[in-house]
CSV table of N, CA and C in Angstrom, one decimal:
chain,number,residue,atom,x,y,z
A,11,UNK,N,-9.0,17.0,-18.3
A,11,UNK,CA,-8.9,15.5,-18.7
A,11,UNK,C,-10.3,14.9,-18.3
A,12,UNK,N,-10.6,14.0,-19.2
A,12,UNK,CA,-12.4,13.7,-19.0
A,12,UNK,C,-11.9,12.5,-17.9
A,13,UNK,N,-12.7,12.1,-17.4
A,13,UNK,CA,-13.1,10.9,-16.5
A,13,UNK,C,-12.6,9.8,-16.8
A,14,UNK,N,-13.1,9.0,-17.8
A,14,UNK,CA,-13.1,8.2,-18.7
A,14,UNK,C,-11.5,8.0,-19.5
A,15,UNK,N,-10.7,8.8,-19.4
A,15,UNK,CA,-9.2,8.7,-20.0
A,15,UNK,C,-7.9,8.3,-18.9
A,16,UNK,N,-7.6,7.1,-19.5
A,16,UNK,CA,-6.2,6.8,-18.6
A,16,UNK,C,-5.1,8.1,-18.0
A,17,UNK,N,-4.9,7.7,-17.0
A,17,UNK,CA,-4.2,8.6,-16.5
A,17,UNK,C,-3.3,7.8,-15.6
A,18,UNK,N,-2.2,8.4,-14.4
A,18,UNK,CA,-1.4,8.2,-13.3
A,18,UNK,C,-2.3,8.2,-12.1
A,19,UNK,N,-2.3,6.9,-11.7
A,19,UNK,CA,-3.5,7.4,-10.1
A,19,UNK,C,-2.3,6.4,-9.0
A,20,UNK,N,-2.2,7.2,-8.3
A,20,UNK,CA,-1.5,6.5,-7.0
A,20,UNK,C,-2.4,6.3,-5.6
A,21,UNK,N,-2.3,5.3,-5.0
A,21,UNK,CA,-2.5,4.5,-4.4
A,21,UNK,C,-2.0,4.6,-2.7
A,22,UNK,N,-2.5,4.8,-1.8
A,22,UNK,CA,-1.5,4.8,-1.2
A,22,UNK,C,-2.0,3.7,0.2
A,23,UNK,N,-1.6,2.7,0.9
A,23,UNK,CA,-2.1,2.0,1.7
A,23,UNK,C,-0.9,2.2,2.9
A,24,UNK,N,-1.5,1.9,4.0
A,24,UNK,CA,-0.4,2.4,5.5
A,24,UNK,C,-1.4,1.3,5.8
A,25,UNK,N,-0.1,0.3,6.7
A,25,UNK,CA,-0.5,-1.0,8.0
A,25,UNK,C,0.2,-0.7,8.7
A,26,UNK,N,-0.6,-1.5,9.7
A,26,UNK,CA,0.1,-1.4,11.1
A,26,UNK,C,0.5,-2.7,11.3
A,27,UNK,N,1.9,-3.3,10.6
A,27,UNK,CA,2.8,-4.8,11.0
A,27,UNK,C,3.9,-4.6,11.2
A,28,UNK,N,4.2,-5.6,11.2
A,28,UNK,CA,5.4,-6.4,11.1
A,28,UNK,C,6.0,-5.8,10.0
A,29,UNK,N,7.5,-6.3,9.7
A,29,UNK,CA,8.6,-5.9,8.9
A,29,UNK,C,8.4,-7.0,7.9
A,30,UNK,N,8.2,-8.3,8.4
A,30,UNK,CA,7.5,-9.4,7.4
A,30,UNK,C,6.6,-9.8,6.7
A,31,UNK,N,5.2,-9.2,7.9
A,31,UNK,CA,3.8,-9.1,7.2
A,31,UNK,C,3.6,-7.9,6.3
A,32,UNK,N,4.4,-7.1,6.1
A,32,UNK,CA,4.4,-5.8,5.4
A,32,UNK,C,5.3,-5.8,4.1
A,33,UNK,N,6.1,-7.2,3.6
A,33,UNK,CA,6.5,-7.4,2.8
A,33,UNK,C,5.6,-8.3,2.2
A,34,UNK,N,5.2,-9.3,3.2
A,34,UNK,CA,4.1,-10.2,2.5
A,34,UNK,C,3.0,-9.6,2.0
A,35,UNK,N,2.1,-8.5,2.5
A,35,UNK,CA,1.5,-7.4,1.7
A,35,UNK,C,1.9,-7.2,0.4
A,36,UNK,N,3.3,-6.5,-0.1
A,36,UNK,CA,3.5,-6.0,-1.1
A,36,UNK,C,3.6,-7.1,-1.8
A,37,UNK,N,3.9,-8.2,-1.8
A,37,UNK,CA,3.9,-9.8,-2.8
A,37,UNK,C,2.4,-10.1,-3.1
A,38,UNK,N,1.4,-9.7,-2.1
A,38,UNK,CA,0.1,-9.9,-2.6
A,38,UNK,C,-0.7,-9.1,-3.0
A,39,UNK,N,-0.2,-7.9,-3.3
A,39,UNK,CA,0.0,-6.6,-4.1
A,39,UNK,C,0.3,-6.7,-5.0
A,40,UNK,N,1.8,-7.1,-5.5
A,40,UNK,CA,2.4,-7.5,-6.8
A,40,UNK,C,1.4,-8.1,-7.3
A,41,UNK,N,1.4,-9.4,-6.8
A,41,UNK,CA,0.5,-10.7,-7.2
A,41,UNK,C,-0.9,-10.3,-7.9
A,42,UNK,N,-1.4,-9.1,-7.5
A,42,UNK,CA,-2.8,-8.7,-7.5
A,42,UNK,C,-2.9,-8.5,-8.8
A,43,UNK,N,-2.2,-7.3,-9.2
A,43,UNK,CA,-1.8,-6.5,-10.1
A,43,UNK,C,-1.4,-7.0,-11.1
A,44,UNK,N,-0.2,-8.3,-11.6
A,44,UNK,CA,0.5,-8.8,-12.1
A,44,UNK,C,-0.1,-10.6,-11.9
A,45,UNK,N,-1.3,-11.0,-12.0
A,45,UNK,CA,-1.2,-12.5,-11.5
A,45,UNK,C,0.1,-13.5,-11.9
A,46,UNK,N,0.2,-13.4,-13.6
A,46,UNK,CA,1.4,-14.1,-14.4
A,46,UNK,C,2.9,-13.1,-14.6
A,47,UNK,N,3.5,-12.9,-13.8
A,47,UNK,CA,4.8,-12.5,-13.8
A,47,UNK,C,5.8,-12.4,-15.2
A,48,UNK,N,5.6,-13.7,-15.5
A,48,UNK,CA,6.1,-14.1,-16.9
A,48,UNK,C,5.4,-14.4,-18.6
A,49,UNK,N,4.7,-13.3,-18.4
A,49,UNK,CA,4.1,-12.8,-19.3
A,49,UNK,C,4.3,-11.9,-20.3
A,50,UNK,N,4.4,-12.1,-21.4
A,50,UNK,CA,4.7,-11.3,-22.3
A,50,UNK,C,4.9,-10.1,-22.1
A,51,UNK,N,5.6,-8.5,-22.4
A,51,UNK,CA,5.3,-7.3,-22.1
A,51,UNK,C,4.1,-6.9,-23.3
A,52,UNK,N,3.6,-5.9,-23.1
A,52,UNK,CA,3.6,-5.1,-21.8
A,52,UNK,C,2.2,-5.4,-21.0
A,53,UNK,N,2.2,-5.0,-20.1
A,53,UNK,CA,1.3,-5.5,-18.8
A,53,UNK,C,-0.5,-5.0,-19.1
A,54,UNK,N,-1.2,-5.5,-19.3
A,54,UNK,CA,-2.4,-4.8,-19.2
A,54,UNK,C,-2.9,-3.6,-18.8
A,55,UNK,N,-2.6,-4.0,-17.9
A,55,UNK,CA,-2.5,-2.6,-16.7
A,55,UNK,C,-1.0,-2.1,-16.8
A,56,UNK,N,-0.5,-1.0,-17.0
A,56,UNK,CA,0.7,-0.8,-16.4
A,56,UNK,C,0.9,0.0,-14.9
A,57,UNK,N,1.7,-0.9,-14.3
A,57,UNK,CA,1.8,-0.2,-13.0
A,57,UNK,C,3.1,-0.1,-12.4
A,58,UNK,N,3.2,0.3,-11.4
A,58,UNK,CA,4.9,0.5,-10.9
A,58,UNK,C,4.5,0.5,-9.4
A,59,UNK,N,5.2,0.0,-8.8
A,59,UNK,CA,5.1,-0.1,-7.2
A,59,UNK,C,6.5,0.0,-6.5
A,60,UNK,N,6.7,0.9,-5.4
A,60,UNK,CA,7.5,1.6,-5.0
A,60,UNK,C,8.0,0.7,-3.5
A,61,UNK,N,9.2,1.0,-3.3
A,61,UNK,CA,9.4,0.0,-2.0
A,61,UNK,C,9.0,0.6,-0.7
A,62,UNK,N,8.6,-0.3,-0.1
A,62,UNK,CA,7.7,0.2,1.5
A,62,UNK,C,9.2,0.2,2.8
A,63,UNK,N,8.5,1.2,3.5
A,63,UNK,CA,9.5,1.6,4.6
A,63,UNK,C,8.5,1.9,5.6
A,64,UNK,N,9.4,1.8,6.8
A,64,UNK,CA,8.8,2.3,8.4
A,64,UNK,C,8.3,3.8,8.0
A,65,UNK,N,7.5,4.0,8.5
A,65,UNK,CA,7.4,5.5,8.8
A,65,UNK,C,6.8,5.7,10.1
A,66,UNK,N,7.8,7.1,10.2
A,66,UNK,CA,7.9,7.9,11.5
A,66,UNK,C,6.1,8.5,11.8
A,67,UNK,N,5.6,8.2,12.4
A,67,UNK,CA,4.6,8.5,12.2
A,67,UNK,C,4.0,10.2,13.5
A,68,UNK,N,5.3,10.0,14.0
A,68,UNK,CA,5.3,11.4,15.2
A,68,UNK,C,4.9,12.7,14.5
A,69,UNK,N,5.3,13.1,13.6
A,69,UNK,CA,4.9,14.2,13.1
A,69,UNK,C,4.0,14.1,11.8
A,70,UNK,N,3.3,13.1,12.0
A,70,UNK,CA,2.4,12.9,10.5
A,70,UNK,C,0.7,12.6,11.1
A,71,UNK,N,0.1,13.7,10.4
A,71,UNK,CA,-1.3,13.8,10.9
A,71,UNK,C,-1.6,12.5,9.6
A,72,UNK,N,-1.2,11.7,8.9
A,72,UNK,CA,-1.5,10.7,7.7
A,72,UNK,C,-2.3,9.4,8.1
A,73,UNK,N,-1.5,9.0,9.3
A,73,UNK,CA,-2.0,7.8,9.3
A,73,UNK,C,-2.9,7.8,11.2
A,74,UNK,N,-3.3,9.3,11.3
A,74,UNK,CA,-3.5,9.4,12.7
A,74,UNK,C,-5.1,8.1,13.2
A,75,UNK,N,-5.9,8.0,12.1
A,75,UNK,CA,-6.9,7.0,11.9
A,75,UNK,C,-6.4,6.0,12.6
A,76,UNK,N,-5.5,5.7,11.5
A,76,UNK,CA,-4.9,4.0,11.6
A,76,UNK,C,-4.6,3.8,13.0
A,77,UNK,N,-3.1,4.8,13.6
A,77,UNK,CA,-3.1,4.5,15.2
A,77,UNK,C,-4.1,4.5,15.9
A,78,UNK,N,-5.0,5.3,15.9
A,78,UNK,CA,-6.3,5.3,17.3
A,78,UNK,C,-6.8,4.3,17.0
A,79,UNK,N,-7.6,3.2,15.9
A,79,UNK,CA,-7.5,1.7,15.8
A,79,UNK,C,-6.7,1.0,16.1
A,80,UNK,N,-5.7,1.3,16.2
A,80,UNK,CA,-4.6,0.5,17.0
A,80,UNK,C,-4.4,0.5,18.2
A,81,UNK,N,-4.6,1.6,18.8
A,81,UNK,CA,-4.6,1.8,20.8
A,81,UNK,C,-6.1,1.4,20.7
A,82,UNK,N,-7.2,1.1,20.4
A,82,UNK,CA,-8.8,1.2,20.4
A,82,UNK,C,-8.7,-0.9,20.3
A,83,UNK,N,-7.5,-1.2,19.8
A,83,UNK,CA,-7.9,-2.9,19.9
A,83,UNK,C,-7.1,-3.5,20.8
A,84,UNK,N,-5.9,-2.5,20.9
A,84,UNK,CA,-5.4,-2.8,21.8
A,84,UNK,C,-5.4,-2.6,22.8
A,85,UNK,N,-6.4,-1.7,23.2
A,85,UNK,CA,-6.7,-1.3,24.5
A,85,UNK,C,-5.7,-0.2,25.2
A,86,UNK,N,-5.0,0.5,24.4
A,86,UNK,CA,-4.2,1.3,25.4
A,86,UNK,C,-4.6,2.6,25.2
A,87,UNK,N,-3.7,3.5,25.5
A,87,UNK,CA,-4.1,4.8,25.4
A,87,UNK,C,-3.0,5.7,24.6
């Protein structure tokens, strides 16, 4: 498949919040993606966004970055 040809690309973003700042994320997400909600179909872009959950992050070398920024501001270890 050339470069240049639409395809499926996922996305994938990990924060380190709140249960409410992490929903307000995905609204400014939506928002991003979708400015007019009530817009005719179909979407310019078509996109699909998946619902966000806690993740266990003990056995995931994924977001190992993100934590050591997070003990590194917070000062711990």
């Amino acid at each position: 498949m050339a470069d240049d040809e639409p395809a499926v690309w996922e996305i994938r973003l990990g924060i380190f919040a709140t249960e409410a700042e992490a929903g307000e994320v995905k609204q400014r997400i939506i928002h991003a993606l979708c400015p007019n909600p009530d817009h005719a179909p179909p979407c310019p872009i078509p996109w699909e966004i998946s619902g966000y959950g806690r993740v266990d992050t003990s056995e995931l070398d994924t977001y190992e970055t993100l934590l050591e920024q997070v003990r590194i501001e917070r000062g711990s270890s």
